[in-house]
Coordinates of C-alpha atoms and ligand atoms in Angstrom, one line a residue:
M1 CA 4.0 32.8 20.5
K2 CA 1.7 30.5 18.6
A3 CA 0.9 27.0 19.8
F4 CA 1.4 23.9 17.7
Q5 CA -1.5 21.8 16.8
T6 CA -2.1 18.9 19.2
E7 CA -0.8 16.3 16.8
S8 CA 2.3 18.2 16.1
K9 CA 2.9 18.8 19.7
R10 CA 2.9 15.1 20.4
I11 CA 5.4 14.4 17.6
L12 CA 7.6 17.2 18.8
D13 CA 7.5 15.8 22.4
L14 CA 8.5 12.5 21.0
M15 CA 11.4 14.0 19.1
I16 CA 12.6 16.1 22.0
N17 CA 12.5 13.3 24.5
S18 CA 13.5 10.6 22.3
V19 CA 16.1 8.0 23.0
Y20 CA 16.1 7.1 19.4
K21 CA 19.5 5.9 18.4
N22 CA 19.4 6.9 14.8
R23 CA 19.3 10.7 15.5
E24 CA 21.5 11.4 12.5
I25 CA 18.6 10.9 10.1
F26 CA 17.5 14.5 10.8
L27 CA 20.1 15.6 8.3
R28 CA 18.7 13.3 5.6
E29 CA 15.3 14.8 6.2
L30 CA 16.5 18.4 6.1
I31 CA 18.6 17.8 3.0
S32 CA 15.8 16.0 1.3
N33 CA 13.5 19.0 1.9
A34 CA 16.2 21.3 0.6
S35 CA 16.6 19.2 -2.5
D36 CA 12.8 19.3 -3.1
A37 CA 12.8 23.0 -2.8
I38 CA 15.6 23.3 -5.3
D39 CA 13.8 20.9 -7.6
K40 CA 10.9 23.3 -7.6
M41 CA 13.1 26.3 -8.3
Y42 CA 15.1 24.6 -10.9
Y43 CA 12.0 23.5 -12.8
K44 CA 10.7 27.1 -12.6
S45 CA 13.9 28.5 -14.0
L46 CA 13.8 26.1 -16.9
T47 CA 10.2 26.7 -17.9
D48 CA 10.0 30.4 -17.1
D49 CA 11.6 32.5 -19.8
D50 CA 12.0 35.5 -17.5
L51 CA 14.4 33.5 -15.3
T52 CA 17.9 32.7 -16.4
F53 CA 19.5 29.4 -15.5
N54 CA 22.8 29.1 -13.9
A55 CA 23.7 25.7 -12.5
D56 CA 26.0 27.1 -9.9
D57 CA 23.1 28.9 -8.3
Y58 CA 21.6 25.6 -7.0
Y59 CA 23.2 24.0 -4.0
I60 CA 22.9 23.1 -0.4
K61 CA 25.4 24.4 2.1
I62 CA 26.2 23.1 5.5
T63 CA 28.1 25.2 8.0
T64 CA 29.0 24.8 11.7
D65 CA 29.8 27.2 14.5
S66 CA 31.6 25.4 17.3
E67 CA 31.3 28.3 19.7
A68 CA 27.6 28.9 19.3
R69 CA 27.1 25.2 18.9
T70 CA 25.0 25.7 15.8
L71 CA 24.6 23.7 12.6
T72 CA 23.2 25.5 9.6
I73 CA 21.6 24.0 6.5
E74 CA 21.0 26.5 3.6
D75 CA 19.5 25.9 0.3
T76 CA 18.8 28.1 -2.8
G77 CA 15.5 26.6 -3.4
I78 CA 12.0 28.0 -3.9
G79 CA 11.7 29.2 -0.2
M80 CA 8.6 29.9 1.8
N81 CA 6.7 33.1 2.7
A82 CA 5.1 33.7 6.1
S83 CA 1.9 31.8 5.3
D84 CA 3.9 28.9 3.9
M85 CA 5.9 28.7 7.1
E86 CA 2.7 28.9 9.1
S87 CA 1.0 26.1 7.3
H88 CA 4.0 23.8 6.5
L89 CA 6.1 24.1 9.7
G90 CA 3.3 24.6 12.2
I91 CA 1.6 21.3 11.5
I92 CA 2.7 17.9 10.7
A93 CA 2.0 16.9 7.2
N94 CA 1.6 13.3 7.9
S95 CA -0.3 13.6 11.1
G96 CA -3.0 11.3 9.8
S97 CA -0.6 8.5 9.4
F98 CA 0.9 9.1 12.8
K99 CA -2.5 9.0 14.4
F100 CA -3.5 5.9 12.5
K101 CA -0.6 3.7 13.3
N102 CA 0.6 4.8 16.7
E103 CA -2.4 5.9 18.7
A104 CA -2.1 2.8 20.9
K105 CA 1.6 2.7 21.6
I106 CA 3.0 6.1 21.2
E107 CA 4.8 6.1 24.5
D108 CA 7.2 3.4 23.7
N109 CA 7.3 3.4 20.0
H110 CA 10.4 5.2 18.8
E111 CA 10.3 3.3 15.6
I112 CA 8.0 5.9 14.4
I113 CA 10.8 8.3 13.8
G114 CA 12.6 5.9 11.5
Q115 CA 9.4 4.9 9.9
F116 CA 7.4 8.0 9.3
G117 CA 7.9 11.1 7.3
V118 CA 8.4 13.2 10.3
G119 CA 10.5 15.4 8.0
F120 CA 11.3 18.8 9.3
Y121 CA 10.4 18.0 12.9
S122 CA 13.3 15.5 13.1
A123 CA 15.5 18.6 13.6
F124 CA 14.3 18.4 17.2
L125 CA 16.1 15.1 17.6
V126 CA 19.3 17.0 17.9
A127 CA 18.4 20.7 18.3
K128 CA 17.0 22.5 21.4
K129 CA 16.2 25.5 19.2
V130 CA 15.4 25.7 15.5
D131 CA 15.4 28.9 13.5
V132 CA 14.2 28.9 9.9
Y133 CA 14.9 31.9 7.7
S134 CA 13.2 31.8 4.3
S135 CA 12.2 34.0 1.4
L136 CA 9.9 32.8 -1.3
A137 CA 11.2 33.2 -4.8
G138 CA 9.8 36.3 -6.4
E139 CA 9.0 38.0 -3.0
A140 CA 11.3 40.5 -1.4
T141 CA 10.7 39.8 2.3
T142 CA 12.4 37.3 4.6
N143 CA 10.7 35.7 7.5
K144 CA 12.0 33.9 10.5
W145 CA 10.2 31.0 12.1
S146 CA 11.6 30.0 15.5
S147 CA 10.8 27.3 18.0
E148 CA 12.3 25.9 21.1
G149 CA 10.1 22.9 21.2
A150 CA 6.7 21.8 22.0
E151 CA 5.5 25.0 23.6
G152 CA 5.1 26.8 20.3
Y153 CA 6.8 29.0 17.7
T154 CA 7.2 32.6 16.7
L155 CA 7.1 34.0 13.3
E156 CA 8.4 37.5 12.3
Q157 CA 9.7 39.4 9.4
V158 CA 13.4 40.1 9.4
D159 CA 15.8 42.3 7.5
T160 CA 18.2 39.6 6.3
E161 CA 18.4 39.2 2.5
L162 CA 18.2 35.6 1.4
T163 CA 17.7 33.3 -1.5
G164 CA 15.9 30.2 -0.5
T165 CA 15.9 28.8 3.0
K166 CA 18.4 28.7 5.9
I167 CA 17.8 26.5 8.9
V168 CA 19.9 27.1 12.0
L169 CA 19.9 24.3 14.6
T170 CA 21.2 25.1 18.1
L171 CA 22.3 21.7 19.3
K172 CA 21.0 20.1 22.5
D173 CA 23.3 20.2 25.5
N174 CA 25.7 17.2 25.7
T175 CA 24.8 14.5 28.2
E176 CA 26.8 11.7 29.7
D177 CA 25.5 9.3 27.1
E178 CA 25.4 11.5 24.1
S179 CA 27.6 14.1 22.6
Y180 CA 25.7 16.4 20.3
D181 CA 29.0 18.1 19.5
D182 CA 29.6 15.2 17.1
F183 CA 27.3 17.0 14.7
L184 CA 29.7 19.9 14.5
Q185 CA 32.5 17.6 13.4
T186 CA 33.4 17.6 9.7
H187 CA 34.0 13.9 9.6
T188 CA 30.7 13.0 11.2
L189 CA 28.8 15.3 8.8
R190 CA 30.7 13.9 5.8
R191 CA 29.8 10.4 6.8
I192 CA 26.1 11.1 7.3
I193 CA 25.8 12.9 4.0
K194 CA 27.6 10.1 2.2
K195 CA 25.4 7.5 3.8
Y196 CA 22.0 9.0 3.2
S197 CA 22.3 11.8 0.7
D198 CA 25.0 10.8 -1.7
F199 CA 22.6 10.8 -4.7
I200 CA 21.1 14.2 -4.1
R201 CA 21.4 15.8 -7.4
Y202 CA 22.6 19.2 -6.2
P203 CA 26.0 19.8 -4.6
I204 CA 26.0 19.5 -0.8
K205 CA 28.8 21.8 0.3
L206 CA 30.6 21.6 3.5
D207 CA 33.5 23.7 4.8
V208 CA 36.3 21.4 5.6
T209 CA 39.3 22.6 7.7
T210 CA 42.6 20.9 7.4
S211 CA 46.1 21.6 8.7
Q212 CA 48.5 22.6 5.9
L213 CA 52.1 23.7 5.7
K214 CA 52.3 27.4 5.7
E215 CA 53.5 28.8 2.4
G216 CA 57.2 29.2 2.4
S217 CA 57.6 27.4 5.7
E218 CA 58.9 23.9 6.3
D219 CA 57.6 23.2 9.7
E220 CA 54.8 25.7 10.4
Y221 CA 51.3 24.6 9.9
E222 CA 48.1 26.6 9.5
E223 CA 44.4 25.8 9.4
V224 CA 42.9 26.1 6.0
T225 CA 39.2 26.0 5.4
K226 CA 37.9 25.0 2.0
E227 CA 34.5 24.4 0.7
E228 CA 34.1 20.8 -0.5
I229 CA 31.3 19.1 -2.3
I230 CA 30.5 15.9 -0.3
N231 CA 28.0 14.0 -2.4
S232 CA 28.5 12.3 -5.8
Q233 CA 25.5 14.2 -7.2
I234 CA 24.8 11.4 -9.7
P235 CA 21.1 10.5 -9.1
I236 CA 20.9 6.9 -8.0
W237 CA 18.9 5.9 -11.1
K238 CA 21.8 7.0 -13.3
K239 CA 24.2 4.8 -11.5
N240 CA 25.2 1.4 -12.5
K241 CA 23.3 -1.3 -10.7
S242 CA 26.5 -3.1 -9.9
E243 CA 27.7 -0.1 -7.9
L244 CA 24.6 0.0 -5.7
T245 CA 23.7 -2.0 -2.6
D246 CA 20.3 -3.0 -1.3
E247 CA 20.9 -0.4 1.4
D248 CA 21.3 2.3 -1.2
Y249 CA 17.9 1.5 -2.6
V250 CA 16.3 1.4 0.8
N251 CA 17.9 4.7 1.7
F252 CA 16.5 6.2 -1.5
Y253 CA 13.0 4.9 -0.7
R254 CA 13.2 6.5 2.7
E255 CA 14.6 9.7 1.5
K256 CA 11.8 10.0 -1.0
H257 CA 9.2 9.1 1.6
F258 CA 7.8 6.5 -0.7
G259 CA 7.1 4.5 2.4
F260 CA 8.2 4.1 6.0
D261 CA 8.5 0.4 5.9
Q262 CA 11.1 -1.9 4.4
P263 CA 10.3 -2.2 0.7
L264 CA 9.4 -5.7 -0.3
L265 CA 11.3 -5.5 -3.6
H266 CA 13.0 -2.9 -5.8
T267 CA 13.9 -3.0 -9.4
H268 CA 16.2 -0.8 -11.3
I269 CA 15.5 -0.4 -15.0
S270 CA 17.6 1.2 -17.7
V271 CA 16.3 1.2 -21.2
D272 CA 18.0 2.5 -24.4
G273 CA 15.9 2.2 -27.5
N274 CA 12.9 3.7 -29.1
V275 CA 12.4 5.6 -26.0
S276 CA 15.2 5.8 -23.4
Y277 CA 14.5 6.0 -19.7
Q278 CA 15.7 4.9 -16.3
A279 CA 13.4 3.9 -13.5
I280 CA 13.6 2.6 -10.0
L281 CA 10.4 0.9 -8.8
Y282 CA 9.5 -0.4 -5.4
V283 CA 6.8 -2.6 -4.0
P284 CA 6.2 -1.5 -0.4
G285 CA 6.4 -4.0 2.4
S286 CA 3.0 -3.1 3.6
A287 CA 0.0 -1.1 2.5
P288 CA 0.3 2.7 3.3
F289 CA -2.0 3.8 6.0
D290 CA -4.3 5.6 3.5
F291 CA -4.1 2.9 0.9
H292 CA -7.8 2.0 1.3
T293 CA -9.0 5.5 1.4
P294 CA -10.0 7.9 -1.4
D295 CA -7.1 10.1 -0.4
Y296 CA -4.6 7.6 -1.7
K297 CA -3.2 8.6 -5.1
K298 CA -1.1 6.3 -7.3
G299 CA 1.7 7.5 -9.5
L300 CA 5.4 7.7 -10.0
E301 CA 7.8 10.7 -9.8
L302 CA 8.5 11.8 -13.3
Y303 CA 11.8 13.5 -14.4
S304 CA 12.8 14.8 -17.7
S305 CA 16.6 14.6 -18.0
G306 CA 17.0 14.8 -14.3
V307 CA 14.5 17.6 -13.8
L308 CA 11.4 16.8 -11.7
I309 CA 8.4 17.6 -13.8
M310 CA 5.7 15.8 -11.9
D311 CA 5.3 14.5 -8.3
K312 CA 2.8 11.8 -9.1
C313 CA 2.4 10.9 -12.7
E314 CA -0.7 8.7 -12.7
D315 CA -0.4 7.5 -16.2
L316 CA 2.8 5.6 -15.6
V317 CA 1.1 2.8 -13.6
P318 CA -2.2 1.1 -14.1
D319 CA -4.7 1.1 -11.3
Y320 CA -4.1 -2.6 -10.5
F321 CA -0.4 -1.8 -9.8
N322 CA -1.3 1.4 -7.9
F323 CA 0.8 0.3 -4.9
V324 CA 4.0 0.6 -6.9
K325 CA 6.3 3.6 -5.9
G326 CA 9.3 5.0 -7.6
I327 CA 10.7 7.3 -10.2
V328 CA 11.1 7.5 -13.9
D329 CA 13.5 9.7 -15.8
S330 CA 13.5 10.1 -19.5
E331 CA 15.4 12.4 -21.8
D332 CA 12.7 11.9 -24.5
L333 CA 10.1 13.9 -22.7
S334 CA 9.6 17.6 -23.0
L335 CA 10.1 19.8 -20.0
N336 CA 7.0 21.8 -20.8
I337 CA 4.8 18.8 -21.1
S338 CA 1.5 19.5 -19.6
R339 CA -0.8 17.0 -17.9
E340 CA -3.2 17.0 -20.8
V341 CA -0.5 16.4 -23.4
L342 CA 1.1 13.8 -21.2
Q343 CA -1.9 11.5 -21.4
N344 CA -1.5 11.2 -25.1
D345 CA 2.2 11.3 -25.2
R346 CA 3.4 8.3 -27.2
Q347 CA 6.7 8.1 -25.3
L348 CA 5.0 8.0 -22.0
T349 CA 2.5 5.4 -23.1
L350 CA 5.5 3.2 -24.2
I351 CA 7.2 3.6 -20.9
A352 CA 4.1 2.8 -19.0
K353 CA 3.6 -0.3 -21.0
N354 CA 7.2 -1.5 -20.4
L355 CA 6.9 -0.8 -16.7
Q356 CA 3.7 -2.7 -16.5
T357 CA 5.4 -5.8 -18.0
K358 CA 8.4 -5.3 -15.7
I359 CA 6.3 -5.1 -12.6
K360 CA 4.4 -8.2 -13.6
N361 CA 7.6 -10.1 -14.2
E362 CA 9.1 -9.0 -10.9
L363 CA 6.0 -10.1 -9.0
A364 CA 5.9 -13.4 -10.9
K365 CA 9.6 -13.9 -10.0
L366 CA 8.9 -13.2 -6.3
M367 CA 6.0 -15.8 -6.4
K368 CA 8.3 -18.4 -7.8
N369 CA 11.4 -17.7 -5.7
D370 CA 9.9 -16.8 -2.3
F371 CA 6.3 -17.8 -2.0
D372 CA 6.1 -16.8 1.7
Q373 CA 7.1 -13.3 0.8
Y374 CA 4.6 -13.3 -2.0
V375 CA 1.9 -14.3 0.4
S376 CA 2.8 -11.3 2.5
F377 CA 2.7 -9.1 -0.5
F378 CA -0.7 -10.5 -1.5
E379 CA -2.2 -10.0 1.9
S380 CA -1.4 -6.3 1.5
F381 CA -2.2 -5.8 -2.2
G382 CA -3.9 -8.9 -3.5
R383 CA -7.3 -7.2 -3.4
T384 CA -6.0 -4.6 -5.8
L385 CA -4.9 -7.3 -8.3
K386 CA -8.3 -9.0 -8.0
F387 CA -10.1 -5.8 -8.7
G388 CA -7.8 -5.4 -11.7
V389 CA -9.0 -8.7 -13.1
Y390 CA -12.6 -7.7 -12.6
S391 CA -12.6 -4.0 -13.7
D392 CA -12.5 -2.7 -17.3
F393 CA -14.6 -5.8 -18.3
G394 CA -11.8 -8.1 -17.8
A395 CA -9.4 -6.3 -20.2
N396 CA -6.4 -7.0 -18.0
K397 CA -7.2 -10.5 -16.9
E398 CA -4.5 -12.0 -19.0
V399 CA -1.8 -9.9 -17.4
L400 CA -3.1 -10.6 -13.9
Q401 CA -4.4 -14.2 -13.7
D402 CA -1.0 -15.7 -13.0
L403 CA -0.4 -13.3 -10.1
L404 CA -3.5 -14.4 -8.2
I405 CA -3.3 -16.7 -5.3
F406 CA -6.1 -18.1 -3.1
E407 CA -6.3 -20.0 0.1
S408 CA -7.0 -23.6 -0.6
S409 CA -7.9 -26.8 1.0
H410 CA -4.7 -28.3 -0.3
E411 CA -2.5 -28.3 2.9
D412 CA -4.6 -25.3 4.0
K413 CA -2.2 -23.0 2.2
Y414 CA -2.3 -20.4 -0.5
T415 CA -2.0 -21.6 -4.1
S416 CA -1.7 -20.1 -7.5
L417 CA -4.1 -21.2 -10.2
A418 CA -1.4 -22.9 -12.1
A419 CA -0.4 -25.0 -9.1
Y420 CA -4.1 -25.9 -8.5
V421 CA -4.5 -27.0 -12.1
E422 CA -1.4 -29.0 -11.9
R423 CA -2.8 -31.0 -9.0
M424 CA -6.1 -31.7 -10.7
S425 CA -6.9 -35.3 -11.4
E426 CA -7.9 -36.4 -14.9
S427 CA -11.5 -36.8 -13.9
Q428 CA -11.8 -33.4 -12.2
E429 CA -13.7 -31.2 -14.6
A430 CA -13.5 -27.8 -12.9
I431 CA -11.6 -25.6 -10.6
Y432 CA -13.8 -25.6 -7.5
Y433 CA -14.3 -22.7 -5.1
A434 CA -16.5 -22.0 -2.2
T435 CA -17.4 -18.6 -0.8
G436 CA -17.9 -17.5 2.8
E437 CA -16.8 -15.2 5.5
S438 CA -13.8 -17.2 6.6
K439 CA -11.9 -20.3 5.8
E440 CA -13.2 -22.0 8.9
R441 CA -16.8 -21.3 8.1
I442 CA -16.5 -22.5 4.6
K443 CA -14.9 -25.8 5.7
K444 CA -17.9 -26.5 7.8
S445 CA -20.4 -25.5 5.2
P446 CA -22.6 -27.8 3.3
Q447 CA -21.3 -26.5 0.0
A448 CA -17.8 -27.8 0.7
E449 CA -18.8 -31.1 2.3
S450 CA -19.1 -33.6 -0.5
L451 CA -16.3 -32.0 -2.5
L452 CA -13.9 -32.4 0.3
D453 CA -15.2 -35.9 0.9
A454 CA -14.4 -36.7 -2.7
G455 CA -10.9 -35.5 -2.1
H456 CA -11.0 -32.5 -4.5
E457 CA -9.3 -29.3 -3.8
I458 CA -11.4 -26.2 -3.0
L459 CA -10.3 -22.6 -3.3
Y460 CA -11.6 -20.6 -0.3
F461 CA -13.1 -17.3 -1.4
T462 CA -13.3 -15.1 1.6
H463 CA -13.1 -11.6 0.0
D464 CA -16.0 -9.8 -1.5
V465 CA -14.3 -9.4 -4.9
D466 CA -13.1 -13.0 -5.3
E467 CA -16.2 -14.4 -7.0
F468 CA -16.6 -11.4 -9.2
A469 CA -13.0 -11.7 -10.4
I470 CA -13.4 -15.4 -11.1
K471 CA -16.6 -14.8 -13.1
M472 CA -14.6 -12.4 -15.2
L473 CA -11.9 -15.0 -15.8
M474 CA -14.4 -17.8 -16.5
T475 CA -11.6 -20.3 -17.1
Y476 CA -8.0 -20.9 -16.3
A477 CA -5.9 -23.1 -18.5
E478 CA -9.1 -24.1 -20.2
K479 CA -10.6 -25.3 -17.0
P480 CA -13.8 -23.7 -16.0
F481 CA -14.4 -22.4 -12.5
K482 CA -17.3 -23.9 -10.6
P483 CA -18.9 -23.2 -7.2
A484 CA -18.4 -26.2 -4.9
A485 CA -22.1 -26.5 -4.6
E486 CA -22.4 -27.5 -8.2
F487 CA -20.1 -30.5 -7.7
K488 CA -21.8 -33.9 -8.2
A489 CA -20.1 -37.1 -7.2
E490 CA -20.5 -40.0 -9.5
G491 CA -24.0 -41.3 -9.4
D492 CA -25.3 -38.2 -7.5
S493 CA -27.2 -36.7 -10.5
K494 CA -29.0 -39.9 -11.0
A495 CA -29.8 -40.4 -7.4
D496 CA -31.1 -36.9 -7.2
E497 CA -33.3 -37.3 -10.2
E498 CA -34.8 -40.4 -8.6
A499 CA -35.3 -38.8 -5.2
N500 CA -36.9 -35.8 -6.8
E501 CA -39.4 -38.1 -8.5
T502 CA -40.0 -40.2 -5.3
F503 CA -40.5 -37.1 -3.1
K504 CA -42.2 -34.9 -5.6
D505 CA -45.2 -34.3 -3.4
I506 CA -43.4 -33.3 -0.3
F507 CA -41.0 -31.1 -2.2
E508 CA -44.0 -29.3 -3.8
A509 CA -45.7 -28.9 -0.5
M510 CA -42.5 -27.4 1.0
G511 CA -42.2 -25.1 -2.1
E512 CA -45.7 -23.8 -1.4
K513 CA -44.9 -23.0 2.2
L514 CA -41.8 -21.1 1.0
E515 CA -43.6 -19.3 -1.8
G516 CA -41.6 -16.2 -2.9
K517 CA -38.5 -17.3 -0.9
V518 CA -37.2 -20.2 -3.0
S519 CA -37.8 -21.1 -6.6
A520 CA -37.5 -24.8 -6.0
V521 CA -37.0 -27.5 -3.4
Q522 CA -34.8 -30.4 -4.5
A523 CA -33.0 -33.5 -3.4
S524 CA -29.3 -33.1 -3.0
S525 CA -26.9 -36.0 -2.6
R526 CA -24.0 -33.8 -2.0
L527 CA -25.3 -33.1 1.5
K528 CA -23.9 -35.6 4.0
R529 CA -24.1 -34.3 7.6
H530 CA -26.4 -31.3 6.9
P531 CA -30.1 -31.8 6.5
V532 CA -30.6 -28.8 4.2
A533 CA -28.7 -26.2 2.4
L534 CA -29.4 -23.1 0.3
G535 CA -28.1 -23.1 -3.3
S536 CA -28.7 -20.8 -6.2
K537 CA -29.6 -21.0 -9.9
G538 CA -28.5 -18.6 -12.5
E539 CA -25.8 -15.9 -12.7
I540 CA -26.1 -14.4 -9.3
S541 CA -24.9 -16.5 -6.4
I542 CA -25.9 -16.0 -2.8
E543 CA -22.5 -14.6 -2.1
M544 CA -22.8 -12.0 -4.9
E545 CA -26.2 -11.1 -3.5
K546 CA -24.6 -10.3 -0.2
V547 CA -21.8 -8.3 -1.7
M548 CA -24.0 -6.3 -4.0
N549 CA -26.6 -5.5 -1.3
A550 CA -23.8 -4.3 0.9
M551 CA -22.8 -1.7 -1.6
P552 CA -24.0 1.9 -1.1
N553 CA -26.1 1.9 -4.2
G554 CA -26.5 -1.9 -4.3
G555 CA -30.3 -1.8 -4.3
D556 CA -32.1 -5.1 -3.7
V557 CA -30.4 -7.9 -5.6
Q558 CA -31.8 -11.4 -5.1
A559 CA -30.2 -14.7 -6.1
E560 CA -32.6 -17.3 -7.3
K561 CA -32.5 -19.6 -4.4
V562 CA -33.0 -23.4 -4.2
L563 CA -33.6 -25.2 -1.0
E564 CA -31.6 -28.4 -1.2
V565 CA -32.7 -31.3 1.0
N566 CA -30.8 -34.3 2.2
T567 CA -33.3 -37.1 1.8
N568 CA -31.0 -39.6 3.7
H569 CA -31.0 -37.4 6.9
E570 CA -33.2 -38.3 9.9
I571 CA -34.6 -34.9 9.8
F572 CA -36.2 -35.7 6.5
A573 CA -37.9 -38.7 8.0
A574 CA -39.4 -36.3 10.6
L575 CA -40.5 -34.0 7.8
K576 CA -42.2 -36.9 6.0
A577 CA -44.0 -38.0 9.2
A578 CA -45.2 -34.5 9.8
Q579 CA -46.5 -34.1 6.3
A580 CA -48.5 -37.3 6.6
G581 CA -50.2 -36.4 9.9
D582 CA -49.6 -32.9 11.2
E583 CA -49.9 -30.0 8.7
S584 CA -48.9 -27.3 11.1
R585 CA -45.9 -29.1 12.3
F586 CA -44.9 -29.7 8.7
E587 CA -45.1 -26.0 8.0
L588 CA -43.2 -25.2 11.2
L589 CA -40.4 -27.6 10.3
T590 CA -40.2 -26.3 6.7
H591 CA -39.8 -22.7 7.9
V592 CA -37.2 -23.6 10.6
L593 CA -35.1 -25.6 8.1
Y594 CA -35.3 -22.9 5.5
N595 CA -34.1 -20.3 8.0
Q596 CA -31.4 -22.6 9.2
A597 CA -30.1 -22.9 5.6
R598 CA -30.1 -19.1 5.4
L599 CA -28.1 -18.9 8.6
I600 CA -25.5 -21.4 7.4
E601 CA -25.1 -19.3 4.2
G602 CA -24.5 -16.2 6.3
L603 CA -27.8 -14.6 5.3
D604 CA -30.0 -12.7 7.7
I605 CA -33.2 -14.3 8.9
E606 CA -36.2 -12.2 7.7
D607 CA -38.1 -12.6 11.0
P608 CA -35.8 -13.5 13.8
V609 CA -38.5 -13.3 16.5
G610 CA -40.7 -15.6 14.5
F611 CA -37.8 -18.0 14.0
A612 CA -37.0 -18.1 17.7
Q613 CA -40.6 -18.8 18.6
N614 CA -40.8 -21.6 16.0
V615 CA -37.7 -23.2 17.4
S616 CA -39.2 -23.0 20.9
R617 CA -42.4 -24.6 19.7
L618 CA -40.4 -27.5 18.3
I619 CA -38.7 -28.1 21.7
V620 CA -41.8 -28.5 23.7
Ligands
LIG701 P1 7.3 16.7 4.0 O1 8.6 17.1 3.4 O2 7.1 15.3 4.2 O3 6.2 17.4 3.3 P2 8.2 18.3 6.2 O4 7.7 18.4 7.6 O5 9.6 17.8 6.0 O6 7.2 17.3 5.5 O7 8.1 19.7 5.5 C1 6.9 20.3 5.4 C2 6.8 21.3 4.2 O8 7.6 22.4 4.5 C3 7.4 20.8 2.9 O9 6.5 20.0 2.2 C4 7.7 22.1 2.2 O10 6.6 22.6 1.6 C5 8.1 23.0 3.4 N1 9.6 23.0 3.5 C6 10.4 22.3 4.4 N2 11.7 22.6 4.2 C7 11.7 23.5 3.2 C8 12.8 24.1 2.5 N3 14.1 23.9 2.8 N4 12.5 25.0 1.5 C9 11.2 25.2 1.1 N5 10.2 24.6 1.7 C10 10.4 23.7 2.7

């Protein structure tokens, strides 16, 4: 007996001891695996000249044995050899996701079963013993994998001849609360298959026994068993939208393992024209666990006339919509299309273009009709959209700008750029933004102070990519974006000019003390409560300096800094007094104020010990 890996053992334990109500999903999972296996076989037969194709050969068969209390699921798919079984059934494919989400609350979280792609292991929701017989297409041997639960499994070669895979479940013993015998009943199986697997494209066959009048008799009945195909077999995307319910779409999302959450929206597209195709697209309700890791791969399932030709066709969705899941089926694509050809395939490019427009419109519609939902979407995937604006030198900014939302000082809520512009007064020249670690911090910062006092709205930029994206946009509806720090209330410019003249000496003296740290010291009327603040000149803002220096290869980027001084503040009076009579105190104050401004901007202090000593010296 071989032991399961730790992760797998934990999941198995959960399955075995679960009180999960929705046990019946095990059948969806096993049928979905069977269908995938047939997809692979089917594709092979169509593209391999040595294999002949006979549609009758591809099916899923379900049988029961009431005496032995077994339920068997067979498929004529690609099968597995011993090493496949070892690596696919011995470990949990999605163990990473499991670990990530449920480490903390595994004991009580039975939701995981419904949410995660626990796939094959869900067999243990209903079975006390699972035997898998399988033979890999092209190989002569059949192997048997067998497990009675968390302890481990056995793997051996057997004599049985087999095409594909056969899974025999020995059902758990009935308890007072639960009759596992239900899963031996035709009507139960029929209901479950209809509910979750109706759109599986291969026939799901079930032996159905009915009582019928004996031939030639008028009152004698006999039991007749006939094989019936239970599912409609029409893939969901070929169906008419009007025939489908939201639940159908959600079931399909789950069956396909696109996500384990509730999709936020789905759209069903059917196009007849230059290029004909059907597609079903989903926006997940939350970011997949690996979304922010390099392991995450975008892409849609691609079918050619109902045959799966690619699991994840990357070319169908742009990077900035990489969160979209779904399938595309087109009769205009060749089966033998290779990845290299695909990239330049005109049809595929056209489809991708259409899908991009469709996704954009769906998101815009969501923003308009259900803003709260849109905010929830944006909290999961907004960053991706903002990167989309920024990357490729802004090539996609037109597509994306209307999908952006930012937190704003207007009612402290998210706003679109269009809504911001709509609220702008005639005299307001620019769309103002302020950057910082959090909304709360920005609100208290000197950069926001005078703008908020003047009653203008500020966009709060709290993500590293925000300012970069905006720099790429430059304007929205012909209004330029401006950092809040550049805002000048009426008369401020003039007042600053005068103050700069009046206090020229002291500013120069401060500038000398801060040689190499700031390029200028200036008066700033925008400061009200704060004595000093740090601003910047030129293309690189202080926030951008922070972001760029935090990147792995960021190097040493420096914003050109300006120390802004509030000449109406009492601190400035102290500064003046010191300059007149006490040179060393003047130097001390200048340094403390400069460092204070750095702190407020969220920058490090170059010499924290020195700063602390300076503050102490000021106290005594
Ligand atoms: P998932 O389907 O999410 O990958 P599963 O635990 O359901 O995870 O299955 C693990 C793997 O075992 C599958 O990816 C597949 O390679 C293999 N497998 C499962 N069932 C079958 C089957 N009926 N025929 C062939 N391979 C199968």
